[in-house]
CSV table of C-alpha atoms in Angstrom, one decimal:
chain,number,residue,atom,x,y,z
A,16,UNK,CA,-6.2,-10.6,23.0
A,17,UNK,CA,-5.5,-10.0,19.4
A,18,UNK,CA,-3.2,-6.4,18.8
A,19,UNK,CA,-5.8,-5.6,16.7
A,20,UNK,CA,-8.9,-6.1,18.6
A,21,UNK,CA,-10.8,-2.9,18.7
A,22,UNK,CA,-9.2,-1.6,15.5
A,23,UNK,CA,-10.7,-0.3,12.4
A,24,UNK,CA,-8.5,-0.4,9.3
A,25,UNK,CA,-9.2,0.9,5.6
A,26,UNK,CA,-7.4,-1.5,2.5
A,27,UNK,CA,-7.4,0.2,-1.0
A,28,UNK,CA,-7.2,-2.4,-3.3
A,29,UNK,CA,-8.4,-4.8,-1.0
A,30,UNK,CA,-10.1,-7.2,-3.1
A,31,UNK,CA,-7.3,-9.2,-4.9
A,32,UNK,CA,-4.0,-9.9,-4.7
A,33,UNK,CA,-1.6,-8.5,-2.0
A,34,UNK,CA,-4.4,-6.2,-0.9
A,35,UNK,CA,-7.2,-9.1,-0.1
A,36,UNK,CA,-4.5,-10.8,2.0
A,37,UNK,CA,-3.5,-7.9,4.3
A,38,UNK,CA,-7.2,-7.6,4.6
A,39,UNK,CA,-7.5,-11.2,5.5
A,40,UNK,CA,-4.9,-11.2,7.9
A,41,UNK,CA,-5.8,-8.1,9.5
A,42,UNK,CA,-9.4,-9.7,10.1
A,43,UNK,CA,-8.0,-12.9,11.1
A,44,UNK,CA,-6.0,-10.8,14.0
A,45,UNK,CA,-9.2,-8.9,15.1
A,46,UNK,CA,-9.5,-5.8,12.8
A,47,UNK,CA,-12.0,-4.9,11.4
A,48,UNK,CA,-11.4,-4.2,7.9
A,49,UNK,CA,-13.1,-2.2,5.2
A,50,UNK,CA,-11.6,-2.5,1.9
A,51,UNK,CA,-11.8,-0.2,-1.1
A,52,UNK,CA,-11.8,-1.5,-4.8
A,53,UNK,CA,-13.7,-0.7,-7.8
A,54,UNK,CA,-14.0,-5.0,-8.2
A,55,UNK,CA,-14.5,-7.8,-6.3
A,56,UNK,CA,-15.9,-8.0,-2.9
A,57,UNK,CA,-15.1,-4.4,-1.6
A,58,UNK,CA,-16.7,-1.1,-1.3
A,59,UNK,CA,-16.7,0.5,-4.4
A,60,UNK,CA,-15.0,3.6,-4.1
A,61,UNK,CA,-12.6,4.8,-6.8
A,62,UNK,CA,-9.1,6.5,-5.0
A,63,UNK,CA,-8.3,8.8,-7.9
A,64,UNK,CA,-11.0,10.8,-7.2
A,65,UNK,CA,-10.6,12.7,-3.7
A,66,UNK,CA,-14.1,13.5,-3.2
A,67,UNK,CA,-15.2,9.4,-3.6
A,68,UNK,CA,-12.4,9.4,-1.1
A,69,UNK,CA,-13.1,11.5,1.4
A,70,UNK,CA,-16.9,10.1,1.4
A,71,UNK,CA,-15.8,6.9,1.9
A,72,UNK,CA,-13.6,7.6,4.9
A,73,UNK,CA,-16.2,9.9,7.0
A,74,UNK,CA,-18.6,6.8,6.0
A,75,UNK,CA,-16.4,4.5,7.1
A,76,UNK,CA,-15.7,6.1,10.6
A,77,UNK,CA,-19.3,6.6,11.0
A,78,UNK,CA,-20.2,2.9,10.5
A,79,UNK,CA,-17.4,2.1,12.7
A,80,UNK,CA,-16.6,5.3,15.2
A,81,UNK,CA,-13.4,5.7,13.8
A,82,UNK,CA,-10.4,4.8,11.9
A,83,UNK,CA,-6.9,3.3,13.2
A,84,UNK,CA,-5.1,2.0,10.4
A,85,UNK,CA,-5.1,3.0,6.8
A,86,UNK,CA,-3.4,0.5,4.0
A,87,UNK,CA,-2.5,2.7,1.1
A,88,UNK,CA,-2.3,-0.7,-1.6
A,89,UNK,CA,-4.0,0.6,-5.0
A,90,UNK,CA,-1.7,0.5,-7.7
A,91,UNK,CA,-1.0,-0.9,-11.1
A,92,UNK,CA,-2.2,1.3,-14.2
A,93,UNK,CA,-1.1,1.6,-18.0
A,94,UNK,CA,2.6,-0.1,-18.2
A,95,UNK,CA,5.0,1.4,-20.8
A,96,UNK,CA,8.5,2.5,-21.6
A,97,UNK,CA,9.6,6.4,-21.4
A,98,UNK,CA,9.6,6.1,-25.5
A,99,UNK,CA,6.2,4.7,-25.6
A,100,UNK,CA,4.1,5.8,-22.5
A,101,UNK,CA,1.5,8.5,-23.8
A,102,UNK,CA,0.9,11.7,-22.1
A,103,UNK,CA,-3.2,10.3,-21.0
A,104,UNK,CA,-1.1,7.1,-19.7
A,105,UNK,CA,1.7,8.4,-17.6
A,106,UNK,CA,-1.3,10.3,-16.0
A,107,UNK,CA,-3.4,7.1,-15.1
A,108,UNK,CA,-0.8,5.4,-13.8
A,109,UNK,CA,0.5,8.4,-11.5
A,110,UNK,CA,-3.1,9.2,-10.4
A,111,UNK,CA,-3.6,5.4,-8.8
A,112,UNK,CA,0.4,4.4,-7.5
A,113,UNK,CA,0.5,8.1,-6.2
A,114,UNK,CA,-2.2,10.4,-6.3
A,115,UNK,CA,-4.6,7.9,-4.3
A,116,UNK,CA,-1.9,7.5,-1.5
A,117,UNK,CA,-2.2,11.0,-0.9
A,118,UNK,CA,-6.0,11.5,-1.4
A,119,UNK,CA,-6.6,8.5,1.2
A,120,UNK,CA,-4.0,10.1,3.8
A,121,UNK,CA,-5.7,13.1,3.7
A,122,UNK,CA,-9.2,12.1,3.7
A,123,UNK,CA,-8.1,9.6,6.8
A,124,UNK,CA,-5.5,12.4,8.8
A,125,UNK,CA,-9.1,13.7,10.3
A,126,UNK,CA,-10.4,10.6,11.9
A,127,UNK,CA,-6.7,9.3,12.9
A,128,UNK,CA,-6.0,12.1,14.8
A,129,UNK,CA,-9.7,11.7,16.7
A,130,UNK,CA,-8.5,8.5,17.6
A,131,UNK,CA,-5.1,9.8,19.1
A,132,UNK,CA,-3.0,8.7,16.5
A,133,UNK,CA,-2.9,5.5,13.8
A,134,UNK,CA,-1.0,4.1,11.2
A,135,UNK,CA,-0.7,4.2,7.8
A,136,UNK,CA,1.2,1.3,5.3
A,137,UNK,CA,2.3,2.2,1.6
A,138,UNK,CA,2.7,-0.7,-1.0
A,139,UNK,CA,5.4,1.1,-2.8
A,140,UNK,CA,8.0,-1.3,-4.7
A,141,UNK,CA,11.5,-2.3,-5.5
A,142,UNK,CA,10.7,-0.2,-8.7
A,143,UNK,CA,10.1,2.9,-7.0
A,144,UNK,CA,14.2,1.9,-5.6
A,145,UNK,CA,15.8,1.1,-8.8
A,146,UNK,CA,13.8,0.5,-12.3
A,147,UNK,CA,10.7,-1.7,-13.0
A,148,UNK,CA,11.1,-4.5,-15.5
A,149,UNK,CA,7.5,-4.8,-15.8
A,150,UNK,CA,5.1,-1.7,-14.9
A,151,UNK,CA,7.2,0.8,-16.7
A,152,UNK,CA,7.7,4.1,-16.4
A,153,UNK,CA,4.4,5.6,-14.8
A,154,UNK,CA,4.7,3.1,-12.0
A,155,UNK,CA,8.4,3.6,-11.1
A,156,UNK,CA,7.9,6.9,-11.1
A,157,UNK,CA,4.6,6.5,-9.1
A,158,UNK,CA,6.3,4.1,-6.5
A,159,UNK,CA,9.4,6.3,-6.1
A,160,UNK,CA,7.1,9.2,-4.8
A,161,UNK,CA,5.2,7.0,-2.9
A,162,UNK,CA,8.2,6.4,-1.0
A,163,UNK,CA,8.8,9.9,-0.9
A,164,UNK,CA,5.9,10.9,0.7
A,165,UNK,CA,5.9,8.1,2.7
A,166,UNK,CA,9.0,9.9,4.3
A,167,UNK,CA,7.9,13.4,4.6
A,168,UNK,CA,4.2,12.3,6.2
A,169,UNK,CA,6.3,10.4,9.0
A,170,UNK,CA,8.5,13.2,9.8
A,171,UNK,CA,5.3,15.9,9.8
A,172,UNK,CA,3.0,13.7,11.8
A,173,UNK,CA,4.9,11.7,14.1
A,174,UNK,CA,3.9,14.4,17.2
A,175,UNK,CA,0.1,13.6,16.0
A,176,UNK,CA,1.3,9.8,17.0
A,177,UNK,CA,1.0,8.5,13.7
A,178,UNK,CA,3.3,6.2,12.2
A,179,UNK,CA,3.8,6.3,8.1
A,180,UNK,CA,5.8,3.4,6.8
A,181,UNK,CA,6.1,1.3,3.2
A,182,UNK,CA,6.4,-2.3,2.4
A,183,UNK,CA,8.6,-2.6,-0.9
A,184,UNK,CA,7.7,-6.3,-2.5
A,185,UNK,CA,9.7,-7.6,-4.9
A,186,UNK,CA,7.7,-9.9,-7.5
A,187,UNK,CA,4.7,-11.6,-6.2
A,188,UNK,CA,2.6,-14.3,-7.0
A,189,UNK,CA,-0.6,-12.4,-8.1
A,190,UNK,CA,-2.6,-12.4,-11.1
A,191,UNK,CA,-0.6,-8.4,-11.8
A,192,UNK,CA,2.5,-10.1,-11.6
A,193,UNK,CA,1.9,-12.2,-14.9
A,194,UNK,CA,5.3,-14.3,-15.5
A,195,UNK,CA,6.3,-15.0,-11.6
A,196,UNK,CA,8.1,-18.2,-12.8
A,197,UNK,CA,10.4,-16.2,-14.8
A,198,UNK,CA,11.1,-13.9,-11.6
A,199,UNK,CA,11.5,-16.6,-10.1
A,200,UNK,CA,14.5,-17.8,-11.6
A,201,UNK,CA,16.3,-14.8,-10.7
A,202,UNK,CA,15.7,-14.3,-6.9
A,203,UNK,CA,18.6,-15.6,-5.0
A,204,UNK,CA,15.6,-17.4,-2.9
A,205,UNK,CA,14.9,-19.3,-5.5
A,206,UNK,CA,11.3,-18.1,-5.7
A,207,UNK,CA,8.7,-14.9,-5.8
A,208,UNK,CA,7.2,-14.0,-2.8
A,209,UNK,CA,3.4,-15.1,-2.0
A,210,UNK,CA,0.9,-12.1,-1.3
A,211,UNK,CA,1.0,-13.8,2.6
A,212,UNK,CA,4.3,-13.4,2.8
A,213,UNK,CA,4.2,-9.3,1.6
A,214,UNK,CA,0.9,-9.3,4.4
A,215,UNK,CA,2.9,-10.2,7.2
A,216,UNK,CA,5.5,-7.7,6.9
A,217,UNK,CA,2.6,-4.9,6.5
A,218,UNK,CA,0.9,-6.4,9.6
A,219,UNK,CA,4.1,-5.7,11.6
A,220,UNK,CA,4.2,-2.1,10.5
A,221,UNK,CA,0.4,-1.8,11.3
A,222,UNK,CA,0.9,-3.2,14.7
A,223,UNK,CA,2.5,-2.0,17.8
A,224,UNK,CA,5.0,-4.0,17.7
A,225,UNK,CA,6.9,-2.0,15.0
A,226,UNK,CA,6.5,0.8,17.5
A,227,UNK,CA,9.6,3.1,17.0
A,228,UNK,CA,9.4,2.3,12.9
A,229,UNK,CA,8.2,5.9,10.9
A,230,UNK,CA,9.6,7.1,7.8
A,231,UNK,CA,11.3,3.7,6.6
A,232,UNK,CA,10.3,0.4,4.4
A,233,UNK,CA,10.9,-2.9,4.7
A,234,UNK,CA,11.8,-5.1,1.5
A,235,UNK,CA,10.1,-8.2,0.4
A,236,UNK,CA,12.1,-9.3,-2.2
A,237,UNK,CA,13.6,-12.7,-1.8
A,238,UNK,CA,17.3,-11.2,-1.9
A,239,UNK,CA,16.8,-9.7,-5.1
A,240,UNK,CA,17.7,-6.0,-4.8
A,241,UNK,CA,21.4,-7.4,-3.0
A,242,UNK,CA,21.9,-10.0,-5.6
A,243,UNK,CA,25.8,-10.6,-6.3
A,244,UNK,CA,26.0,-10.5,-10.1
């Protein structure tokens, strides 16, 4: 029997990209998956706003009795230097790589804690670690405090028995990442990861087998973020 059978799982930005292939691979390991989008094949449901949010969750757990697993994977938004991001931009971009994290948590904390605990996976990136040579400054800054929070919800719900952890890809081949065979020149792999490859590693930290994993990320990055010159 699959360690997901039984399980009910929510995927923001489920319907392209790293999103639909989490979403594929939790269904392909017995989940069932609902995922949120405002495109594509998905439940239309936009995460900056919290009240869409919290509908959608108390819909979802009706349809389904319940929620297990919640894949916080929205992100993107206005790219732009610190020079020439404007105000309205640096808003946008915050509001959907770190506002939505937080509005999804807390719409899903309800219905996780009915189920006796759960677990919840942040896409954050290797910009939120160091800089980002492509999304800017809104979505460094966004990913950084997605990893922050990603921290301080493990530490305050860990005796609820649920388990907050990140996945930090590196560049991947998606239609966001735009020039992956430039990144791909300077992984020490030799190549940008494939949205599979990022799914599997979120799977893990869904699943029971990453059991005594809260509060920390795991790297998808090909080597790049240890490169030696």
């Amino acid at each position: 029997m699959s360690e997901f059978a039984g399980k009910v799982a929510v995927v923001t930005g489920g319907a392209g990209g790293i999103g639909a292939a989490v979403a594929a691979g939790l269904r392909e390991a017995g989940c069932v998956v609902v995922a949120f989008d405002i495109a594509g094949e998905a439940e239309r449901v936009d995460v900056t706003d919290p009240v869409a949010v919290i509908q959608a969750m108390d819909r979802v757990a009706e349809a389904h009795g319940g929620i297990d697993i919640l894949i916080n994977n929205a992100g993107g938004g206005p790219r732009g230097s610190v020079a020439m991001l404007t105000i309205a931009d640096w808003r946008a971009s915050l509001a959907l790589n770190l506002d939505s994290a937080f509005y999804c948590l807390s719409a899903v904390l309800p219905h996780l804690c009915a189920r006796g605990g759960g677990t919840v996976v942040n896409i954050a990136s290797l910009a939120g670690k160091s800089v980002s040579k492509v999304g800017g400054a809104g979505y460094a800054a966004g990913k950084a405090g997605l990893l922050g929070l990603t921290r301080q919800a493990a530490a305050e719900l860990a005796s609820e028995n649920i388990r907050v952890n990140a996945v930090c890809p590196g560049p991947v081949r998606t239609p966001m990442a735009g020039a992956s065979s430039r990144f791909g020149a300077l992984m020490p792999l030799g190549r940008v990861a494939e949205a599979e490859e990022v799914a599997q590693a979120v799977l893990f930290l869904a699943g029971p087998r990453s059991g005594m994993c809260t509060g920390t990320s795991i790297d998808v990055d090909g080597g790049l973020s240890v490169r030696l010159d």
